[in-house]
Coordinates of N, CA and C in Angstrom, one line a residue:
L1 N 1.6 7.9 -33.7 CA 0.4 7.7 -33.0 C 0.6 7.8 -31.5
F2 N -0.2 8.7 -30.9 CA -0.1 8.7 -29.4 C -1.5 9.1 -28.8
A3 N -1.6 8.8 -27.6 CA -2.9 9.0 -26.9 C -2.7 10.1 -25.9
L4 N -3.6 11.1 -26.0 CA -3.6 12.2 -25.1 C -2.3 13.1 -25.3
I5 N -2.1 14.0 -24.5 CA -1.0 15.0 -24.7 C -0.1 14.9 -23.4
N6 N 1.2 15.0 -23.7 CA 2.1 14.8 -22.6 C 2.1 16.0 -21.6
R7 N 2.4 15.7 -20.3 CA 2.6 16.7 -19.3 C 4.0 17.3 -19.5
I8 N 4.1 18.5 -19.7 CA 5.4 19.2 -19.9 C 5.7 20.2 -18.7
V9 N 6.8 20.1 -18.1 CA 7.2 21.0 -17.0 C 8.4 21.8 -17.4
D10 N 8.4 23.1 -17.4 CA 9.5 23.9 -17.8 C 10.5 24.0 -16.6
I11 N 11.6 24.7 -16.8 CA 12.7 24.7 -15.8 C 12.3 25.4 -14.5
C12 N 11.2 26.1 -14.5 CA 10.7 26.8 -13.3 C 9.7 25.9 -12.6
G13 N 9.5 24.7 -13.1 CA 8.5 23.8 -12.5 C 7.1 24.1 -12.8
V14 N 6.8 24.9 -13.8 CA 5.5 25.3 -14.2 C 5.0 24.4 -15.3
E15 N 3.8 23.8 -15.2 CA 3.2 23.0 -16.2 C 2.8 23.8 -17.4
I16 N 3.2 23.3 -18.6 CA 2.9 24.0 -19.8 C 2.3 23.0 -20.8
G17 N 1.8 23.5 -22.0 CA 1.3 22.6 -23.0 C -0.2 22.8 -23.0
I18 N -0.9 22.2 -24.0 CA -2.3 22.3 -24.3 C -3.1 21.7 -23.1
A19 N -2.7 20.5 -22.7 CA -3.4 19.8 -21.7 C -2.5 19.3 -20.6
P20 N -2.0 20.1 -19.7 CA -1.0 19.7 -18.8 C -1.3 18.6 -17.8
L21 N -2.6 18.4 -17.6 CA -3.0 17.3 -16.7 C -3.2 15.9 -17.4
A22 N -3.0 15.9 -18.7 CA -3.2 14.6 -19.4 C -2.0 13.8 -19.3
E23 N -2.2 12.5 -19.4 CA -1.1 11.5 -19.4 C -0.9 11.0 -20.8
V24 N 0.4 10.8 -21.2 CA 0.7 10.4 -22.5 C 0.9 8.9 -22.6
C25 N 0.5 8.3 -23.8 CA 0.8 6.9 -24.1 C 1.3 6.9 -25.5
I26 N 2.6 6.7 -25.6 CA 3.3 6.8 -26.9 C 3.3 5.4 -27.5
V27 N 2.9 5.2 -28.8 CA 2.8 3.9 -29.4 C 3.5 4.0 -30.8
K28 N 4.6 3.2 -31.0 CA 5.3 3.2 -32.2 C 4.4 2.4 -33.2
S29 N 4.1 3.1 -34.4 CA 3.2 2.4 -35.4 C 3.8 2.6 -36.8
T30 N 5.1 2.9 -36.9 CA 5.7 3.0 -38.2 C 6.9 2.0 -38.3
R31 N 7.2 1.6 -39.5 CA 8.3 0.7 -39.8 C 9.6 1.4 -39.7
Q32 N 10.6 0.7 -39.3 CA 12.0 1.2 -39.4 C 12.5 0.7 -40.8
E33 N 13.5 1.4 -41.3 CA 14.1 1.0 -42.6 C 14.5 -0.5 -42.5
G34 N 14.1 -1.2 -43.5 CA 14.5 -2.6 -43.6 C 13.5 -3.6 -43.0
E35 N 12.5 -3.1 -42.2 CA 11.5 -3.9 -41.6 C 10.5 -4.4 -42.6
H36 N 10.1 -5.6 -42.6 CA 9.1 -6.1 -43.6 C 7.8 -6.4 -42.8
L37 N 7.2 -5.3 -42.4 CA 5.9 -5.3 -41.7 C 4.9 -4.5 -42.4
D38 N 3.7 -4.9 -42.4 CA 2.6 -4.1 -43.1 C 2.3 -2.9 -42.2
Q39 N 2.4 -1.7 -42.9 CA 2.2 -0.5 -42.2 C 0.8 -0.4 -41.5
K40 N -0.2 -0.7 -42.3 CA -1.6 -0.6 -41.7 C -1.8 -1.5 -40.5
S41 N -1.1 -2.7 -40.6 CA -1.3 -3.7 -39.5 C -0.7 -3.1 -38.2
L42 N 0.4 -2.3 -38.3 CA 1.0 -1.7 -37.2 C 0.1 -0.6 -36.6
V43 N -0.5 0.1 -37.5 CA -1.5 1.2 -37.0 C -2.6 0.5 -36.3
I44 N -3.2 -0.5 -36.8 CA -4.3 -1.3 -36.2 C -3.8 -1.8 -34.8
A45 N -2.7 -2.4 -34.8 CA -2.1 -2.9 -33.5 C -2.0 -1.7 -32.5
G46 N -1.6 -0.6 -33.0 CA -1.4 0.6 -32.1 C -2.7 1.1 -31.5
I47 N -3.8 1.1 -32.4 CA -5.1 1.5 -31.9 C -5.6 0.5 -30.9
Q48 N -5.4 -0.8 -31.1 CA -5.9 -1.8 -30.2 C -5.1 -1.7 -28.9
Y49 N -3.8 -1.4 -28.9 CA -3.0 -1.2 -27.7 C -3.6 -0.1 -26.9
C50 N -3.9 1.1 -27.5 CA -4.5 2.2 -26.8 C -5.8 1.9 -26.2
E51 N -6.6 1.0 -26.8 CA -7.8 0.5 -26.2 C -7.6 -0.2 -24.9
R52 N -6.6 -1.1 -25.0 CA -6.3 -1.9 -23.8 C -5.8 -1.0 -22.6
Q53 N -5.1 0.1 -23.0 CA -4.6 1.0 -22.0 C -5.7 2.0 -21.5
Q54 N -6.9 1.9 -22.0 CA -8.1 2.7 -21.7 C -7.8 4.2 -21.9
C55 N -7.3 4.5 -23.1 CA -7.0 5.8 -23.5 C -8.4 6.5 -23.8
D56 N -8.4 7.8 -23.7 CA -9.7 8.5 -24.0 C -9.7 9.1 -25.4
V57 N -8.5 9.5 -25.9 CA -8.4 10.1 -27.2 C -7.1 9.7 -27.9
I58 N -7.2 9.3 -29.2 CA -6.0 8.9 -29.9 C -5.7 9.8 -31.0
N59 N -4.5 10.3 -31.1 CA -4.0 11.1 -32.2 C -3.4 10.3 -33.3
L60 N -3.9 10.5 -34.5 CA -3.4 9.8 -35.7 C -2.9 10.7 -36.7
S61 N -1.7 11.1 -36.6 CA -1.0 12.0 -37.5 C -0.4 11.2 -38.6
L62 N -1.2 10.5 -39.4 CA -0.7 9.5 -40.4 C -1.9 9.2 -41.3
G63 N -1.6 8.4 -42.3 CA -2.7 8.0 -43.2 C -2.3 7.5 -44.5
T64 N -3.3 7.0 -45.3 CA -3.0 6.4 -46.6 C -4.2 6.7 -47.5
S65 N -4.0 6.7 -48.8 CA -5.1 6.9 -49.8 C -5.8 5.6 -50.0
E66 N -5.4 4.5 -49.4 CA -6.0 3.2 -49.7 C -7.0 2.9 -48.6
Y67 N -8.2 2.5 -49.0 CA -9.3 2.0 -48.1 C -8.9 0.7 -47.6
D68 N -9.0 0.5 -46.3 CA -8.7 -0.8 -45.7 C -9.8 -1.2 -44.7
P69 N -10.6 -2.3 -44.9 CA -11.7 -2.7 -44.0 C -11.2 -3.0 -42.6
L70 N -10.0 -3.6 -42.5 CA -9.5 -3.9 -41.2 C -9.2 -2.7 -40.4
L71 N -8.6 -1.7 -41.0 CA -8.3 -0.4 -40.3 C -9.6 0.3 -39.9
K72 N -10.6 0.2 -40.8 CA -11.9 0.8 -40.5 C -12.5 0.1 -39.3
G73 N -12.4 -1.2 -39.3 CA -12.9 -2.0 -38.2 C -12.3 -1.7 -36.9
A74 N -11.0 -1.4 -36.9 CA -10.3 -1.1 -35.7 C -10.8 0.3 -35.2
C75 N -11.0 1.2 -36.1 CA -11.5 2.5 -35.7 C -12.9 2.4 -35.2
Q76 N -13.7 1.6 -35.8 CA -15.1 1.4 -35.3 C -15.1 0.8 -33.9
M77 N -14.2 -0.2 -33.7 CA -14.1 -0.8 -32.4 C -13.7 0.2 -31.3
A78 N -12.8 1.0 -31.6 CA -12.3 2.1 -30.6 C -13.5 3.0 -30.4
F79 N -14.2 3.4 -31.4 CA -15.3 4.4 -31.3 C -16.4 3.7 -30.4
D80 N -16.7 2.5 -30.7 CA -17.7 1.8 -29.9 C -17.3 1.7 -28.4
N81 N -16.0 1.8 -28.1 CA -15.5 1.7 -26.8 C -15.3 3.1 -26.2
N82 N -16.0 4.1 -26.8 CA -16.0 5.5 -26.3 C -14.6 6.2 -26.4
I83 N -13.8 5.8 -27.4 CA -12.5 6.4 -27.6 C -12.6 7.4 -28.8
I84 N -12.1 8.6 -28.6 CA -12.2 9.6 -29.6 C -10.9 9.5 -30.5
L85 N -11.1 9.3 -31.8 CA -10.0 9.3 -32.7 C -9.9 10.5 -33.6
V86 N -8.7 11.1 -33.7 CA -8.5 12.4 -34.4 C -7.4 12.1 -35.4
A87 N -7.7 12.4 -36.7 CA -6.7 12.0 -37.7 C -6.5 13.1 -38.7
A88 N -5.3 13.1 -39.4 CA -4.9 14.0 -40.4 C -5.7 13.8 -41.7
A89 N -6.2 15.0 -42.2 CA -7.0 14.9 -43.5 C -6.2 14.6 -44.7
G90 N -4.8 14.8 -44.6 CA -4.0 14.6 -45.7 C -3.6 15.9 -46.4
N91 N -2.6 15.8 -47.3 CA -2.0 17.0 -47.9 C -1.9 16.9 -49.4
R92 N -2.9 16.2 -50.0 CA -2.8 16.0 -51.5 C -3.8 16.9 -52.2
Y93 N -4.5 17.7 -51.5 CA -5.5 18.6 -52.1 C -6.8 18.0 -52.5
T94 N -6.8 16.8 -53.0 CA -8.1 16.2 -53.4 C -8.1 14.7 -53.0
G95 N -9.3 14.2 -52.7 CA -9.5 12.8 -52.5 C -9.5 12.5 -51.0
A96 N -10.1 11.3 -50.7 CA -10.2 10.9 -49.3 C -8.8 10.4 -48.8
F97 N -8.6 10.4 -47.5 CA -7.4 10.0 -46.8 C -7.8 9.2 -45.6
F98 N -7.3 8.0 -45.4 CA -7.7 7.1 -44.4 C -6.6 7.0 -43.3
P99 N -7.0 7.0 -42.0 CA -8.3 6.7 -41.4 C -9.2 7.9 -41.3
A100 N -8.7 9.2 -41.6 CA -9.6 10.3 -41.4 C -10.9 10.2 -42.2
A101 N -10.9 9.5 -43.3 CA -12.1 9.4 -44.1 C -13.1 8.4 -43.6
Y102 N -12.8 7.7 -42.5 CA -13.8 6.9 -41.8 C -14.6 7.8 -40.9
S103 N -15.3 8.7 -41.5 CA -15.9 9.9 -40.8 C -17.0 9.5 -39.7
D104 N -17.5 8.3 -39.8 CA -18.5 7.9 -38.8 C -17.8 7.7 -37.5
Y105 N -16.5 7.4 -37.5 CA -15.8 7.0 -36.3 C -14.6 8.0 -36.0
V106 N -14.1 8.8 -36.9 CA -12.9 9.5 -36.8 C -13.1 11.0 -37.1
I107 N -12.5 11.9 -36.3 CA -12.6 13.3 -36.6 C -11.4 13.7 -37.5
S108 N -11.8 14.3 -38.7 CA -10.8 14.7 -39.7 C -10.4 16.1 -39.5
V109 N -9.1 16.3 -39.5 CA -8.5 17.7 -39.3 C -7.7 18.2 -40.4
G110 N -8.0 19.4 -40.9 CA -7.2 20.0 -42.0 C -6.3 21.1 -41.4
S111 N -5.5 21.7 -42.2 CA -4.5 22.7 -41.7 C -4.7 24.0 -42.3
V112 N -4.4 25.1 -41.5 CA -4.3 26.5 -42.0 C -3.1 27.1 -41.5
D113 N -2.7 28.2 -42.0 CA -1.5 28.9 -41.6 C -1.8 29.9 -40.5
A114 N -0.8 30.8 -40.1 CA -1.0 31.7 -39.1 C -2.0 32.8 -39.4
E115 N -2.2 33.1 -40.7 CA -3.2 34.0 -41.1 C -4.6 33.3 -41.4
R116 N -4.6 32.0 -41.0 CA -5.8 31.2 -41.2 C -6.2 31.1 -42.6
K117 N -5.2 31.0 -43.5 CA -5.5 30.7 -44.9 C -5.3 29.2 -45.1
Y118 N -6.0 28.7 -46.1 CA -5.9 27.3 -46.5 C -4.4 27.0 -46.9
V119 N -4.0 25.8 -46.4 CA -2.6 25.4 -46.7 C -2.6 24.3 -47.7
T120 N -2.6 23.0 -47.2 CA -2.4 21.9 -48.1 C -3.4 20.7 -47.9
S121 N -4.4 20.9 -47.0 CA -5.2 19.7 -46.7 C -6.0 19.2 -47.9
N122 N -6.4 18.0 -47.8 CA -7.3 17.4 -48.9 C -8.6 18.2 -48.8
V123 N -9.2 18.3 -50.0 CA -10.5 19.0 -50.1 C -11.6 17.9 -50.4
W124 N -12.5 17.6 -49.4 CA -13.4 16.5 -49.6 C -14.6 16.7 -48.6
P125 N -15.7 16.0 -48.7 CA -16.8 16.2 -47.9 C -16.7 15.9 -46.4
G126 N -15.7 15.1 -46.1 CA -15.5 14.6 -44.7 C -14.7 15.5 -43.8
M127 N -14.3 16.7 -44.3 CA -13.5 17.6 -43.4 C -14.3 18.0 -42.2
E128 N -13.8 17.9 -41.0 CA -14.5 18.3 -39.8 C -14.2 19.7 -39.3
V129 N -12.9 19.9 -39.0 CA -12.4 21.2 -38.5 C -11.0 21.4 -39.1
V130 N -10.5 22.7 -38.9 CA -9.1 23.0 -39.2 C -8.4 23.6 -38.0
A131 N -7.1 23.4 -38.0 CA -6.3 23.9 -36.9 C -4.9 24.3 -37.5
P132 N -4.1 25.0 -36.7 CA -2.8 25.5 -37.2 C -1.9 24.3 -37.7
G133 N -1.4 24.4 -38.9 CA -0.6 23.4 -39.5 C 0.5 23.9 -40.4
K134 N 1.0 25.1 -40.2 CA 2.0 25.7 -41.0 C 3.1 26.2 -40.1
E135 N 4.4 25.8 -40.3 CA 5.5 26.2 -39.5 C 5.3 26.0 -38.0
I136 N 4.9 24.7 -37.7 CA 4.7 24.3 -36.3 C 6.0 23.8 -35.7
F137 N 6.4 24.4 -34.6 CA 7.6 24.0 -33.9 C 7.5 22.6 -33.4
S138 N 8.4 21.7 -33.8 CA 8.2 20.3 -33.5 C 9.6 19.6 -33.3
S139 N 9.6 18.4 -32.8 CA 10.9 17.7 -32.7 C 11.2 17.1 -34.0
G140 N 12.5 17.0 -34.3 CA 12.9 16.5 -35.6 C 14.0 15.4 -35.5
I141 N 14.5 14.9 -36.6 CA 15.5 13.8 -36.6 C 16.8 14.3 -36.1
G142 N 17.5 13.5 -35.3 CA 18.8 13.8 -34.8 C 18.8 14.7 -33.6
N143 N 17.8 14.5 -32.7 CA 17.6 15.2 -31.5 C 17.6 16.7 -31.7
K144 N 17.0 17.2 -32.7 CA 16.9 18.6 -33.0 C 15.4 19.0 -33.1
Y145 N 15.2 20.3 -33.1 CA 13.8 20.8 -33.3 C 13.8 21.4 -34.7
C146 N 12.5 21.5 -35.2 CA 12.3 22.0 -36.6 C 11.0 22.7 -36.7
L147 N 10.8 23.3 -37.8 CA 9.4 23.9 -38.2 C 8.9 22.9 -39.3
A148 N 7.6 22.5 -39.1 CA 7.0 21.5 -40.0 C 5.6 22.0 -40.4
D149 N 5.2 21.5 -41.6 CA 3.9 21.8 -42.1 C 3.1 20.6 -42.4
G150 N 1.8 20.8 -42.4 CA 0.9 19.7 -42.8 C -0.2 19.4 -41.8
S151 N -1.2 18.6 -42.3 CA -2.3 18.3 -41.4 C -1.9 17.4 -40.2
S152 N -0.8 16.7 -40.4 CA -0.3 15.9 -39.2 C 0.0 16.8 -38.1
F153 N 0.4 18.0 -38.3 CA 0.8 18.9 -37.2 C -0.4 19.7 -36.8
A154 N -1.5 19.7 -37.5 CA -2.7 20.3 -37.0 C -3.5 19.4 -36.1
V155 N -3.4 18.1 -36.3 CA -4.2 17.1 -35.5 C -3.9 17.3 -34.0
P156 N -2.6 17.4 -33.6 CA -2.4 17.5 -32.1 C -3.0 18.7 -31.4
H157 N -3.3 19.8 -32.2 CA -4.0 20.9 -31.6 C -5.4 20.5 -31.2
V158 N -6.1 19.7 -32.0 CA -7.4 19.2 -31.8 C -7.4 18.2 -30.7
T159 N -6.5 17.2 -30.8 CA -6.3 16.2 -29.8 C -6.1 16.8 -28.4
G160 N -5.3 17.9 -28.4 CA -5.0 18.6 -27.2 C -6.1 19.2 -26.5
I161 N -7.0 20.0 -27.3 CA -8.1 20.6 -26.7 C -9.2 19.7 -26.2
I162 N -9.3 18.5 -26.9 CA -10.2 17.5 -26.4 C -9.7 16.9 -25.1
A163 N -8.4 16.6 -25.0 CA -7.8 16.2 -23.7 C -8.0 17.2 -22.6
L164 N -7.9 18.5 -23.0 CA -8.1 19.5 -22.0 C -9.6 19.5 -21.6
A165 N -10.5 19.4 -22.5 CA -11.9 19.4 -22.2 C -12.2 18.2 -21.3
I166 N -11.7 17.0 -21.6 CA -12.0 15.8 -20.8 C -11.5 16.0 -19.3
A167 N -10.2 16.5 -19.2 CA -9.6 16.8 -17.9 C -10.4 17.8 -17.1
T168 N -10.9 18.9 -17.8 CA -11.6 19.9 -17.1 C -13.0 19.4 -16.6
C169 N -13.6 18.7 -17.5 CA -14.9 18.1 -17.1 C -14.8 17.1 -15.9
R170 N -13.8 16.3 -15.9 CA -13.6 15.4 -14.8 C -13.3 16.1 -13.5
K171 N -12.5 17.2 -13.6 CA -12.2 18.0 -12.4 C -13.5 18.6 -11.9
A172 N -14.4 19.0 -12.8 CA -15.7 19.6 -12.4 C -16.7 18.5 -12.1
Q173 N -16.3 17.2 -12.2 CA -17.2 16.1 -11.9 C -18.4 16.1 -12.9
K174 N -18.2 16.5 -14.1 CA -19.2 16.5 -15.1 C -19.0 15.4 -16.1
R175 N -20.0 14.6 -16.4 CA -19.8 13.5 -17.3 C -20.1 14.0 -18.7
I176 N -19.3 13.6 -19.6 CA -19.5 13.9 -21.0 C -19.2 12.7 -21.9
N177 N -19.7 12.6 -23.1 CA -19.5 11.4 -23.9 C -18.9 11.9 -25.2
P178 N -18.2 11.0 -26.0 CA -17.6 11.4 -27.2 C -18.5 12.1 -28.3
K179 N -19.7 11.7 -28.3 CA -20.6 12.3 -29.3 C -20.9 13.8 -28.9
E180 N -21.0 14.1 -27.7 CA -21.1 15.4 -27.2 C -19.9 16.2 -27.5
I181 N -18.7 15.6 -27.3 CA -17.5 16.3 -27.5 C -17.3 16.7 -29.0
R182 N -17.7 15.7 -29.9 CA -17.6 15.9 -31.3 C -18.6 17.0 -31.8
H183 N -19.7 17.0 -31.2 CA -20.8 18.0 -31.6 C -20.3 19.4 -31.2
Q184 N -19.8 19.5 -30.0 CA -19.4 20.9 -29.5 C -18.1 21.3 -30.3
L185 N -17.3 20.4 -30.7 CA -16.1 20.8 -31.5 C -16.5 21.5 -32.7
R186 N -17.6 20.9 -33.4 CA -18.1 21.5 -34.6 C -18.9 22.8 -34.3
E187 N -19.7 22.7 -33.3 CA -20.6 23.9 -33.0 C -19.8 25.1 -32.6
T188 N -18.7 25.0 -32.0 CA -17.9 26.1 -31.5 C -16.8 26.5 -32.5
A189 N -16.6 25.7 -33.6 CA -15.6 26.1 -34.6 C -16.1 27.4 -35.3
D190 N -15.2 28.2 -35.9 CA -15.6 29.5 -36.4 C -15.0 29.6 -37.8
K191 N -15.9 29.8 -38.8 CA -15.5 30.1 -40.2 C -15.2 31.6 -40.4
S192 N -15.7 32.4 -39.6 CA -15.6 33.9 -39.8 C -14.2 34.3 -39.7
V193 N -13.3 33.6 -38.9 CA -11.9 34.0 -38.7 C -11.0 33.5 -39.8
L194 N -11.6 32.8 -40.8 CA -10.8 32.2 -41.9 C -10.7 33.1 -43.1
D195 N -9.6 33.0 -43.8 CA -9.4 33.6 -45.1 C -10.0 32.7 -46.2
L196 N -11.1 33.0 -46.7 CA -11.8 32.1 -47.6 C -11.5 32.3 -49.1
G197 N -10.6 33.3 -49.4 CA -10.3 33.6 -50.7 C -9.7 32.5 -51.6
R198 N -9.0 31.5 -51.0 CA -8.5 30.4 -51.7 C -9.6 29.5 -52.3
A199 N -10.8 29.5 -51.7 CA -11.8 28.6 -52.1 C -12.2 28.9 -53.6
Q200 N -12.4 30.1 -54.0 CA -12.7 30.4 -55.4 C -11.6 30.1 -56.3
E201 N -10.3 30.3 -55.9 CA -9.2 30.0 -56.7 C -9.1 28.5 -56.9
F202 N -9.3 27.8 -55.8 CA -9.3 26.3 -55.9 C -10.3 25.8 -56.8
M203 N -11.5 26.3 -56.8 CA -12.6 25.8 -57.7 C -12.2 26.1 -59.1
D204 N -11.7 27.3 -59.4 CA -11.3 27.6 -60.7 C -10.2 26.8 -61.3
E205 N -9.3 26.4 -60.4 CA -8.1 25.6 -60.8 C -8.4 24.2 -61.0
Y206 N -9.1 23.5 -60.0 CA -9.3 22.1 -60.1 C -10.7 21.7 -60.7
D207 N -11.6 22.6 -60.7 CA -12.9 22.2 -61.3 C -13.5 23.4 -62.1
P208 N -12.8 23.7 -63.2 CA -13.2 24.9 -64.0 C -14.6 24.7 -64.7
H209 N -15.0 23.5 -64.9 CA -16.2 23.2 -65.6 C -17.4 22.9 -64.6
R210 N -17.1 23.0 -63.3 CA -18.1 22.8 -62.2 C -18.7 21.5 -62.3
K211 N -17.9 20.4 -62.5 CA -18.4 19.1 -62.5 C -18.4 18.4 -61.1
V212 N -17.6 19.0 -60.2 CA -17.4 18.4 -58.9 C -18.1 19.3 -57.8
F213 N -17.8 20.6 -57.8 CA -18.4 21.5 -56.8 C -19.5 22.3 -57.4
R214 N -20.6 22.4 -56.7 CA -21.8 23.2 -57.1 C -21.6 24.7 -57.0
N215 N -20.9 25.1 -55.9 CA -20.7 26.5 -55.7 C -19.5 26.7 -54.8
V216 N -19.1 28.0 -54.6 CA -17.9 28.2 -53.7 C -18.2 27.9 -52.3
E217 N -19.5 28.0 -51.8 CA -19.8 27.6 -50.4 C -19.5 26.2 -50.2
E218 N -19.8 25.3 -51.1 CA -19.5 23.9 -51.0 C -18.0 23.7 -50.9
V219 N -17.2 24.4 -51.7 CA -15.7 24.3 -51.6 C -15.2 24.7 -50.2
V220 N -15.8 25.8 -49.7 CA -15.4 26.2 -48.3 C -15.7 25.1 -47.3
S221 N -16.8 24.5 -47.4 CA -17.2 23.4 -46.5 C -16.2 22.2 -46.6
F222 N -15.8 21.9 -47.9 CA -14.9 20.8 -48.1 C -13.5 21.2 -47.6
M223 N -13.1 22.4 -47.7 CA -11.8 22.9 -47.3 C -11.7 23.0 -45.8
F224 N -12.7 23.6 -45.1 CA -12.6 24.0 -43.7 C -13.5 23.3 -42.8
G225 N -14.4 22.4 -43.3 CA -15.4 21.8 -42.4 C -16.2 22.8 -41.7
A226 N -16.3 22.6 -40.4 CA -17.1 23.5 -39.6 C -16.4 24.8 -39.3
G227 N -15.0 24.8 -39.5 CA -14.3 26.0 -39.3 C -13.0 25.8 -38.4
F228 N -12.5 26.9 -38.0 CA -11.3 26.9 -37.2 C -11.6 26.6 -35.7
I229 N -10.8 25.7 -35.1 CA -11.1 25.3 -33.7 C -11.0 26.5 -32.7
Q230 N -11.9 26.5 -31.7 CA -12.0 27.6 -30.7 C -11.9 26.9 -29.3
A231 N -10.7 26.8 -28.8 CA -10.4 26.0 -27.6 C -11.3 26.5 -26.4
E232 N -11.2 27.8 -26.1 CA -12.0 28.2 -24.9 C -13.5 28.0 -25.1
A233 N -14.0 28.4 -26.2 CA -15.5 28.2 -26.4 C -15.8 26.8 -26.3
F234 N -15.0 25.9 -26.9 CA -15.2 24.4 -26.9 C -15.3 23.9 -25.4
V235 N -14.3 24.2 -24.6 CA -14.3 23.7 -23.3 C -15.4 24.3 -22.4
R236 N -15.7 25.6 -22.6 CA -16.8 26.2 -21.9 C -18.1 25.6 -22.2
A237 N -18.3 25.3 -23.5 CA -19.6 24.7 -23.9 C -19.8 23.3 -23.2
L238 N -18.7 22.6 -23.0 CA -18.8 21.2 -22.5 C -19.1 21.3 -21.0
I239 N -18.5 22.3 -20.3 CA -18.7 22.3 -18.8 C -19.9 23.1 -18.4
A240 N -20.6 23.8 -19.4 CA -21.7 24.6 -19.0 C -22.9 23.8 -18.5

């Protein structure tokens, strides 16, 4: 769990990254081996810590299949304090994944690959947008780098462009609110760039008798939400 995106400077002194003007607040919210702490309590404490630090956006590349009213309450409290929460939709193909499933307060992000084909995200009504989540270059165990897959690696792309939008609007002295940010994120997302072929295959495989999905268009909505994020269009819409 972290808030905003780190400022990265390469060896030439040039700022790189999705949101180079953002400040990072790293919060440990997972147990170490042997620790006897409740995992969800750690996540709740992490969200509350980010609130106290007055963070603008929180990245939640984590989740559980279990509904928890206390976790939902923490998300609602952050939302009420104008903090944007962005969470992984999960990678189990079906069913809700929390906290992403607290859709009144949290933006749910699914993953696609480089060809913008469906990868592994949960398929459910609360999907908001999708972002790259296949073979993402990331830090790994043992001070090494690795390629990783999943909606957890798609979430930081969305967190990053939101941080970029907030920084850009502040620089332009334009006031924006979380509801407007979420609206424009969906409005500027694009389904036309996605490979939708997997939707029919998914419906035939998981719902052959059409007891869950009414048609392939509904499957597409459950898989991809509003569509693939469009960073430039998103930021331009907010500063217009």
